[in-house]
Structures are given as C-alpha cells and as structure tokens.
C-alpha cells in the first residue's frame, strides 16, 4: 500500500492526461519506471477497490462516513507530531469537485470556485497544517459555542488544544468579531484580523471623508480597532497590537511621499497567507486526480497535505532546506522502494508487477 500511494505521488510530478498513459509503450511518451512498480491492471484494480470503511458498521447519517476514519487518523497525527510556534492562522481551502455532492460549495474568490470546502489551521512560521475540518453544512463536525455563531465555533473547535498557551490567531472577516476576540483573550490567546464594520460590539468611526492612506484608531476595552482607507475602507481588529504606523518601503509616485501602513495591517498581510501558501505548494505536485468518487478525491487531498507536513517536519528536524516539494516526494519514493517493495521482473517491462510485503 505504501508503494501504491507513492506511485500516485510520482504521478503528481510526472503529469499526464490519463492514468493509462503512465504505462504507454510509445517511445515519445513512455515512462517505464511506473511499470516496474505495478502492472497497469493491478494498479487500476487497487484504485477501483480503494475503500476506507466497513459499510455494515458505518454511521450512514454522517455525510463523511466513507472517509471519517482516515480524516480522524491524519488530523490526530498532525496534532501529535508538531508543536506550533506562536502565530496561527485559520482560513478556508477549496478542493476542486464538479460532481454531485450534497455539501459542494461555491466560493468565487477561490481558484477552483466549486468544490469541497475545508477549514484549515496552519502554523504561520512553517506552514504546517495543524488541523482540518471538512465543511458539510449544518452537520459540520464542530462544537457549538453560545454567542459565537458558526464562524466563532469553528475557531474555538480548532484552537481548543492550543488555548491558554499564549498563541496569536490571524483570521479574515468571516471569523473576526469583538465577541470572539474577547473570548480568546480570556483564554490567554491573542487575535488579529480584518473585521466587518457592522459586527456587534464594533466601535463607531467618524463619518468624515478620509484621504487614501489615512487611518483612524478606536479602543474598545482591551481591543484596538482601526479604519484605514486604502482602495476602499479596511477595518481591522486586534488584541495584540498598538496604534502605530510604519513605512512600507514604497513611495507614492504621484506625491513622492513614503507610503505608510498601520503596523497590524502589515503584520496581518505577512501572516495571513499560510493556508493559501500550502494550497499553492500542493498544487504543483498534487496526486489528487479526476475521480468518480468524492471520498477518494478527499483521501488523496489529505495525503498531499500529509506529505507537505512531512517535508516541513523533515526541515525542522534536519535543517535541510528542500526548495521543491517534488524533491521530497522523490526522496520518499526511494526510501519506500528500499524498505517496502520487492520488484519482480516478468518477461517484459509493461507487465512488471509488485509484491507488497
């Protein structure tokens, strides 16, 4: 099974239009290495039979019952193998899926727009994916907190193991609210994020017209809110920053003046992109291909995430900088070949088969 998974990851590096092309004997397109791992028929049979639950004992009311065991195992492992640094961020990720699915989502701002939505918590410094929750609508696996709504409950569910440890959370305006940040503050956890101006508890800002680059601060209990005019009004809320501004290093070409931004806008922009960065890295070597079954697509998406986390842990332990995710995947392939696979050559390359021991 290890070799089966690694074969899929190699397919993420060597891109082809269909699975059968990896066993093509055409000189222009041939990749004979894949035939030394599996015969085509054996590989496709394993993929077709891939299943993660006993249907006789599955909880059919759970929308994720076909993948729940794998999801629990992997997310539990993520939390055990890595202790995050101070800064964490939570954001949404979308896995492409155009087929029928009750909890398929449409997010126009994402690259794929249609697909399965994940709530993802990342360590800002390393990009390690700390936790994942699959969004399934009203049945999403979160603990509901009174007064915090769905978005606040998502945050509290994911942060639960890390509360009281001095972390700072960065989120966007779907999650941020004075109520949530005050609740986090009571758990010794800071918060920073863009926020909707009409959130309950937000201080009122003046109605005067502001010039571009101008900023207005309002203090609300232990929270600091700002209104800053960029291309449009930007509202930010923080419990860990002060009312200061800094030069960005850029110059306004019209006025010749140095551009300045509030410090916690600079900090937010720097630290909020960890989830998008993880998506970007995975997109280069993702093994999740076009599937007829949604749960198989989620499975391979989770495996991609596990490999990304593995490369981050490897870098943290060894100090070795792996500049490309594909190089790490190839290293894993060599290791698994040595330890888990016995390659048996039959009369000709396309029919080589693999015995997994």
Short mmCIF file of C-alpha atoms in Angstrom, two decimals:
data_model
loop_
_atom_site.label_atom_id
_atom_site.label_comp_id
_atom_site.label_asym_id
_atom_site.label_seq_id
_atom_site.Cartn_x
_atom_site.Cartn_y
_atom_site.Cartn_z
CA UNK A 1 0.00 0.00 0.00
CA UNK A 2 2.92 2.35 0.70
CA UNK A 3 4.15 1.82 -2.85
CA UNK A 4 0.65 2.40 -4.25
CA UNK A 5 0.49 5.80 -2.53
CA UNK A 6 3.98 6.77 -3.62
CA UNK A 7 3.13 5.82 -7.21
CA UNK A 8 0.23 8.26 -7.05
CA UNK A 9 2.53 10.98 -5.75
CA UNK A 10 5.01 10.40 -8.56
CA UNK A 11 2.11 10.89 -10.95
CA UNK A 12 1.71 14.34 -9.41
CA UNK A 13 5.26 15.16 -10.52
CA UNK A 14 5.10 13.46 -13.94
CA UNK A 15 1.89 14.95 -15.34
CA UNK A 16 -0.13 13.01 -17.93
CA UNK A 17 -3.68 13.26 -19.21
CA UNK A 18 -4.86 9.85 -18.01
CA UNK A 19 -3.68 7.06 -15.73
CA UNK A 20 -3.27 4.59 -18.59
CA UNK A 21 -0.68 6.85 -20.24
CA UNK A 22 1.79 6.03 -17.46
CA UNK A 23 2.04 2.50 -18.88
CA UNK A 24 2.22 3.61 -22.51
CA UNK A 25 4.94 1.92 -24.59
CA UNK A 26 5.01 4.72 -27.18
CA UNK A 27 8.66 5.88 -27.32
CA UNK A 28 7.69 9.56 -27.20
CA UNK A 29 5.53 9.23 -24.06
CA UNK A 30 6.86 6.14 -22.28
CA UNK A 31 7.70 6.30 -18.56
CA UNK A 32 8.90 2.72 -17.96
CA UNK A 33 9.59 3.29 -14.25
CA UNK A 34 5.88 3.01 -13.41
CA UNK A 35 5.74 -0.44 -14.99
CA UNK A 36 8.48 -1.58 -12.59
CA UNK A 37 6.23 -0.71 -9.65
CA UNK A 38 2.86 -2.04 -10.81
CA UNK A 39 1.27 -3.59 -13.83
CA UNK A 40 -1.42 -1.32 -15.22
CA UNK A 41 -4.25 -3.74 -14.43
CA UNK A 42 -3.12 -4.28 -10.84
CA UNK A 43 -2.78 -0.56 -10.16
CA UNK A 44 -6.21 0.26 -11.60
CA UNK A 45 -7.76 -2.65 -9.69
CA UNK A 46 -6.32 -1.35 -6.40
CA UNK A 47 -7.60 2.14 -7.17
CA UNK A 48 -11.05 0.81 -8.05
CA UNK A 49 -11.24 -1.23 -4.82
CA UNK A 50 -9.91 1.54 -2.58
CA UNK A 51 -12.30 1.81 0.38
CA UNK A 52 -11.96 3.17 3.90
CA UNK A 53 -14.93 1.94 5.91
CA UNK A 54 -16.97 -1.17 6.62
CA UNK A 55 -20.40 -0.33 5.18
CA UNK A 56 -22.06 -2.76 7.58
CA UNK A 57 -20.94 -0.78 10.64
CA UNK A 58 -20.73 2.74 9.16
CA UNK A 59 -22.81 5.57 10.63
CA UNK A 60 -24.78 6.41 7.48
CA UNK A 61 -26.15 9.67 8.92
CA UNK A 62 -22.60 11.08 8.88
CA UNK A 63 -22.03 12.74 5.46
CA UNK A 64 -18.32 11.89 5.77
CA UNK A 65 -18.72 8.29 6.93
CA UNK A 66 -16.83 6.99 3.88
CA UNK A 67 -13.71 8.98 4.81
CA UNK A 68 -14.20 9.78 8.52
CA UNK A 69 -11.71 7.21 9.87
CA UNK A 70 -8.91 8.48 7.62
CA UNK A 71 -9.71 12.10 8.47
CA UNK A 72 -9.58 11.43 12.22
CA UNK A 73 -6.34 9.42 11.96
CA UNK A 74 -4.49 12.05 9.92
CA UNK A 75 -5.66 15.14 11.82
CA UNK A 76 -4.83 13.43 15.12
CA UNK A 77 -1.34 12.65 13.81
CA UNK A 78 -0.86 16.27 12.68
CA UNK A 79 -1.52 17.46 16.22
CA UNK A 80 0.86 14.92 17.77
CA UNK A 81 3.96 15.32 15.59
CA UNK A 82 4.34 19.10 15.64
CA UNK A 83 4.02 21.78 18.32
CA UNK A 84 3.17 25.09 16.60
CA UNK A 85 5.03 28.34 17.10
CA UNK A 86 3.31 31.43 18.48
CA UNK A 87 1.31 32.56 15.44
CA UNK A 88 -1.54 30.53 13.94
CA UNK A 89 -3.99 31.32 11.16
CA UNK A 90 -7.33 29.84 10.13
CA UNK A 91 -8.67 30.15 6.61
CA UNK A 92 -10.76 28.30 4.06
CA UNK A 93 -9.43 25.98 1.37
CA UNK A 94 -11.36 24.59 -1.58
CA UNK A 95 -10.71 21.23 -3.25
CA UNK A 96 -11.99 21.07 -6.82
CA UNK A 97 -15.06 18.87 -7.22
CA UNK A 98 -17.59 19.35 -10.03
CA UNK A 99 -19.62 16.20 -9.44
CA UNK A 100 -22.80 15.81 -7.44
CA UNK A 101 -22.32 16.23 -3.71
CA UNK A 102 -24.70 17.50 -1.05
CA UNK A 103 -22.06 19.68 0.62
CA UNK A 104 -20.33 21.00 -2.51
CA UNK A 105 -19.60 24.73 -2.12
CA UNK A 106 -19.21 27.73 -4.41
CA UNK A 107 -16.53 30.27 -3.43
CA UNK A 108 -15.95 32.78 -6.28
CA UNK A 109 -12.72 34.12 -4.75
CA UNK A 110 -11.01 30.72 -4.89
CA UNK A 111 -9.16 29.35 -7.89
CA UNK A 112 -11.47 26.36 -8.44
CA UNK A 113 -14.73 28.07 -7.31
CA UNK A 114 -16.68 24.79 -6.97
CA UNK A 115 -15.67 22.02 -4.63
CA UNK A 116 -15.35 20.69 -1.09
CA UNK A 117 -14.60 23.37 1.49
CA UNK A 118 -12.12 22.80 4.30
CA UNK A 119 -11.42 24.91 7.36
CA UNK A 120 -7.65 24.77 7.76
CA UNK A 121 -5.46 25.90 10.66
CA UNK A 122 -1.77 26.47 9.88
CA UNK A 123 1.32 27.39 11.82
CA UNK A 124 2.35 30.74 10.33
CA UNK A 125 6.13 30.34 10.65
CA UNK A 126 6.45 26.94 8.95
CA UNK A 127 3.18 26.47 7.05
CA UNK A 128 2.49 23.18 8.88
CA UNK A 129 -1.20 22.23 8.59
CA UNK A 130 -2.25 21.74 12.20
CA UNK A 131 -5.90 20.77 11.74
CA UNK A 132 -8.55 20.31 9.04
CA UNK A 133 -12.35 20.33 9.27
CA UNK A 134 -14.45 19.39 6.24
CA UNK A 135 -17.48 21.67 5.85
CA UNK A 136 -20.70 19.67 5.42
CA UNK A 137 -23.27 22.36 6.20
CA UNK A 138 -25.33 22.07 9.38
CA UNK A 139 -23.71 18.71 10.18
CA UNK A 140 -20.13 20.07 10.19
CA UNK A 141 -18.13 18.42 12.96
CA UNK A 142 -17.69 21.38 15.31
CA UNK A 143 -18.61 22.12 18.91
CA UNK A 144 -21.14 24.95 19.03
CA UNK A 145 -20.36 27.82 21.41
CA UNK A 146 -23.20 30.02 22.57
CA UNK A 147 -22.95 33.59 21.32
CA UNK A 148 -20.11 32.93 18.86
CA UNK A 149 -22.07 31.67 15.87
CA UNK A 150 -20.79 29.16 13.33
CA UNK A 151 -17.59 31.03 12.45
CA UNK A 152 -16.62 31.54 16.09
CA UNK A 153 -17.42 27.91 16.88
CA UNK A 154 -15.11 26.78 14.06
CA UNK A 155 -12.30 28.87 15.56
CA UNK A 156 -12.85 27.60 19.10
CA UNK A 157 -13.09 23.96 17.96
CA UNK A 158 -9.81 24.13 16.05
CA UNK A 159 -8.00 26.17 18.71
CA UNK A 160 -9.17 24.07 21.66
CA UNK A 161 -5.85 22.15 22.15
CA UNK A 162 -3.85 25.40 21.93
CA UNK A 163 -5.80 27.74 24.24
CA UNK A 164 -4.03 29.17 27.27
CA UNK A 165 -0.58 28.86 25.68
CA UNK A 166 -0.05 32.43 24.50
CA UNK A 167 -0.74 31.92 20.80
CA UNK A 168 -1.90 34.68 18.46
CA UNK A 169 -4.56 33.86 15.86
CA UNK A 170 -4.90 35.58 12.47
CA UNK A 171 -8.24 35.30 10.66
CA UNK A 172 -10.25 37.11 8.00
CA UNK A 173 -13.51 39.00 8.39
CA UNK A 174 -15.74 35.90 8.22
CA UNK A 175 -14.41 34.80 11.61
CA UNK A 176 -13.41 38.05 13.35
CA UNK A 177 -15.68 39.72 15.88
CA UNK A 178 -15.21 41.61 19.16
CA UNK A 179 -17.11 38.82 20.96
CA UNK A 180 -14.78 36.10 19.65
CA UNK A 181 -11.60 38.08 20.34
CA UNK A 182 -12.72 38.86 23.89
CA UNK A 183 -13.43 35.16 24.44
CA UNK A 184 -9.96 34.27 23.09
CA UNK A 185 -8.38 36.91 25.30
CA UNK A 186 -9.95 35.28 28.36
CA UNK A 187 -8.14 32.08 27.29
CA UNK A 188 -4.74 33.84 27.04
CA UNK A 189 -4.91 33.84 23.25
CA UNK A 190 -4.49 36.94 21.08
CA UNK A 191 -6.34 37.73 17.89
CA UNK A 192 -5.91 39.88 14.81
CA UNK A 193 -7.97 40.09 11.66
CA UNK A 194 -9.96 42.14 9.23
CA UNK A 195 -13.48 42.63 10.52
CA UNK A 196 -16.88 43.70 9.23
CA UNK A 197 -17.74 47.18 10.44
CA UNK A 198 -21.28 46.13 11.43
CA UNK A 199 -20.21 43.37 13.81
CA UNK A 200 -21.82 43.59 17.23
CA UNK A 201 -19.51 45.42 19.63
CA UNK A 202 -17.50 47.26 16.95
CA UNK A 203 -16.84 50.91 17.88
CA UNK A 204 -18.38 53.61 15.67
CA UNK A 205 -15.97 55.55 13.47
CA UNK A 206 -16.46 59.12 12.29
CA UNK A 207 -18.43 59.85 9.14
CA UNK A 208 -15.96 62.36 7.69
CA UNK A 209 -14.42 61.58 4.34
CA UNK A 210 -10.88 60.19 4.69
CA UNK A 211 -7.95 60.60 2.32
CA UNK A 212 -6.27 57.49 0.96
CA UNK A 213 -3.71 56.18 3.45
CA UNK A 214 -5.37 57.94 6.39
CA UNK A 215 -6.07 55.85 9.48
CA UNK A 216 -8.36 56.19 12.50
CA UNK A 217 -7.98 54.14 15.69
CA UNK A 218 -10.63 53.31 18.29
CA UNK A 219 -10.01 51.47 21.55
CA UNK A 220 -12.68 49.13 22.82
CA UNK A 221 -11.90 47.56 26.21
CA UNK A 222 -8.74 45.50 25.58
CA UNK A 223 -9.25 45.56 21.82
CA UNK A 224 -7.95 48.06 19.28
CA UNK A 225 -9.94 48.68 16.10
CA UNK A 226 -8.86 50.71 13.10
CA UNK A 227 -10.37 52.12 9.97
CA UNK A 228 -7.85 52.61 7.18
CA UNK A 229 -8.59 53.90 3.70
CA UNK A 230 -6.71 52.02 1.00
CA UNK A 231 -8.59 51.44 -2.26
CA UNK A 232 -11.62 51.13 0.00
CA UNK A 233 -12.31 51.19 3.73
CA UNK A 234 -10.48 48.46 5.64
CA UNK A 235 -11.47 47.62 9.22
CA UNK A 236 -9.08 45.61 11.39
CA UNK A 237 -9.43 44.40 14.97
CA UNK A 238 -6.57 43.29 17.23
CA UNK A 239 -5.84 42.44 20.84
CA UNK A 240 -2.06 42.22 20.38
CA UNK A 241 -1.06 45.43 18.55
CA UNK A 242 -0.68 49.12 19.34
CA UNK A 243 -1.85 52.21 17.43
CA UNK A 244 1.34 52.70 15.41
CA UNK A 245 2.19 53.01 11.72
CA UNK A 246 5.35 52.15 9.76
CA UNK A 247 6.82 52.91 6.36
CA UNK A 248 6.28 50.17 3.79
CA UNK A 249 9.46 50.96 1.86
CA UNK A 250 7.41 52.13 -1.13
CA UNK A 251 6.93 55.66 -2.48
CA UNK A 252 3.75 57.25 -3.81
CA UNK A 253 4.60 58.09 -7.42
CA UNK A 254 2.12 60.97 -7.52
CA UNK A 255 3.19 62.82 -4.36
CA UNK A 256 6.70 61.45 -3.82
CA UNK A 257 5.83 60.72 -0.19
CA UNK A 258 6.72 57.46 1.55
CA UNK A 259 3.80 55.08 1.89
CA UNK A 260 2.85 54.11 5.42
CA UNK A 261 0.53 51.46 6.80
CA UNK A 262 -0.69 50.58 10.30
CA UNK A 263 1.61 48.03 11.91
CA UNK A 264 -1.06 45.44 12.36
CA UNK A 265 -2.16 45.69 8.73
CA UNK A 266 1.46 44.93 7.78
CA UNK A 267 1.54 42.09 10.31
CA UNK A 268 -1.80 40.69 9.11
CA UNK A 269 -0.71 40.73 5.45
CA UNK A 270 2.53 38.97 6.37
CA UNK A 271 0.97 36.20 8.44
CA UNK A 272 -2.43 35.50 6.94
CA UNK A 273 -1.30 33.67 3.80
CA UNK A 274 -0.13 30.35 5.30
CA UNK A 275 -3.18 28.36 4.13
CA UNK A 276 -3.01 29.77 0.59
CA UNK A 277 0.72 29.00 0.50
CA UNK A 278 0.06 25.38 1.49
CA UNK A 279 -2.54 25.14 -1.30
CA UNK A 280 -0.07 26.62 -3.78
CA UNK A 281 2.73 24.18 -2.87
CA UNK A 282 0.36 21.22 -3.06
CA UNK A 283 -0.94 22.35 -6.46
CA UNK A 284 2.49 21.75 -8.04
CA UNK A 285 2.71 18.09 -7.03
CA UNK A 286 -0.84 17.14 -6.03
CA UNK A 287 -1.66 13.48 -6.57
CA UNK A 288 -5.43 14.08 -6.34
CA UNK A 289 -6.62 13.47 -9.90
CA UNK A 290 -10.04 13.45 -11.52
CA UNK A 291 -12.02 10.85 -9.58
CA UNK A 292 -15.51 9.41 -9.92
CA UNK A 293 -15.83 9.11 -6.12
CA UNK A 294 -15.65 12.21 -3.93
CA UNK A 295 -14.24 10.36 -0.91
CA UNK A 296 -11.26 9.12 -2.93
CA UNK A 297 -10.55 12.69 -4.03
CA UNK A 298 -10.64 13.85 -0.40
CA UNK A 299 -8.38 10.94 0.60
CA UNK A 300 -5.66 11.91 -1.87
CA UNK A 301 -6.03 15.58 -0.93
CA UNK A 302 -5.38 14.61 2.70
CA UNK A 303 -2.38 12.51 1.64
CA UNK A 304 -0.99 15.53 -0.25
CA UNK A 305 -1.34 17.54 2.96
CA UNK A 306 0.37 14.81 4.99
CA UNK A 307 3.34 14.79 2.59
CA UNK A 308 3.57 18.59 2.82
CA UNK A 309 3.61 18.33 6.62
CA UNK A 310 6.22 15.59 6.40
CA UNK A 311 8.54 17.82 4.38
CA UNK A 312 8.11 20.62 6.95
CA UNK A 313 8.89 18.31 9.89
CA UNK A 314 11.92 16.96 7.99
CA UNK A 315 13.19 20.51 7.50
CA UNK A 316 12.62 21.37 11.17
CA UNK A 317 14.49 18.27 12.38
CA UNK A 318 17.41 18.33 9.96
CA UNK A 319 17.70 21.98 8.97
CA UNK A 320 17.88 20.78 5.36
CA UNK A 321 16.20 23.23 3.00
CA UNK A 322 14.21 21.37 0.35
CA UNK A 323 13.37 24.03 -2.21
CA UNK A 324 10.93 21.90 -4.20
CA UNK A 325 8.20 19.64 -2.85
CA UNK A 326 8.81 17.22 -5.72
CA UNK A 327 12.35 16.53 -4.49
CA UNK A 328 10.97 15.45 -1.10
CA UNK A 329 8.42 13.16 -2.80
CA UNK A 330 11.17 11.53 -4.87
CA UNK A 331 13.22 11.00 -1.68
CA UNK A 332 10.20 9.32 -0.06
CA UNK A 333 9.84 7.12 -3.14
CA UNK A 334 13.41 5.88 -2.92
CA UNK A 335 13.03 5.17 0.82
CA UNK A 336 9.80 3.22 0.35
CA UNK A 337 11.21 1.25 -2.57
CA UNK A 338 14.13 0.15 -0.42
CA UNK A 339 12.09 -0.78 2.66
CA UNK A 340 8.69 -1.95 1.42
CA UNK A 341 8.77 -3.06 -2.21
CA UNK A 342 10.13 -6.16 -3.90
CA UNK A 343 10.15 -5.60 -7.64
CA UNK A 344 9.67 -8.75 -9.70
CA UNK A 345 10.54 -8.57 -13.38
CA UNK A 346 8.38 -10.78 -15.57
CA UNK A 347 9.16 -11.24 -19.26
CA UNK A 348 8.63 -7.71 -20.44
CA UNK A 349 8.52 -4.21 -18.83
CA UNK A 350 4.82 -3.28 -19.22
CA UNK A 351 3.80 -6.39 -17.27
CA UNK A 352 6.16 -5.98 -14.31
CA UNK A 353 4.29 -6.48 -11.06
CA UNK A 354 4.88 -5.57 -7.45
CA UNK A 355 4.64 -7.79 -4.40
CA UNK A 356 3.90 -5.70 -1.30
CA UNK A 357 5.25 -7.27 1.87
#
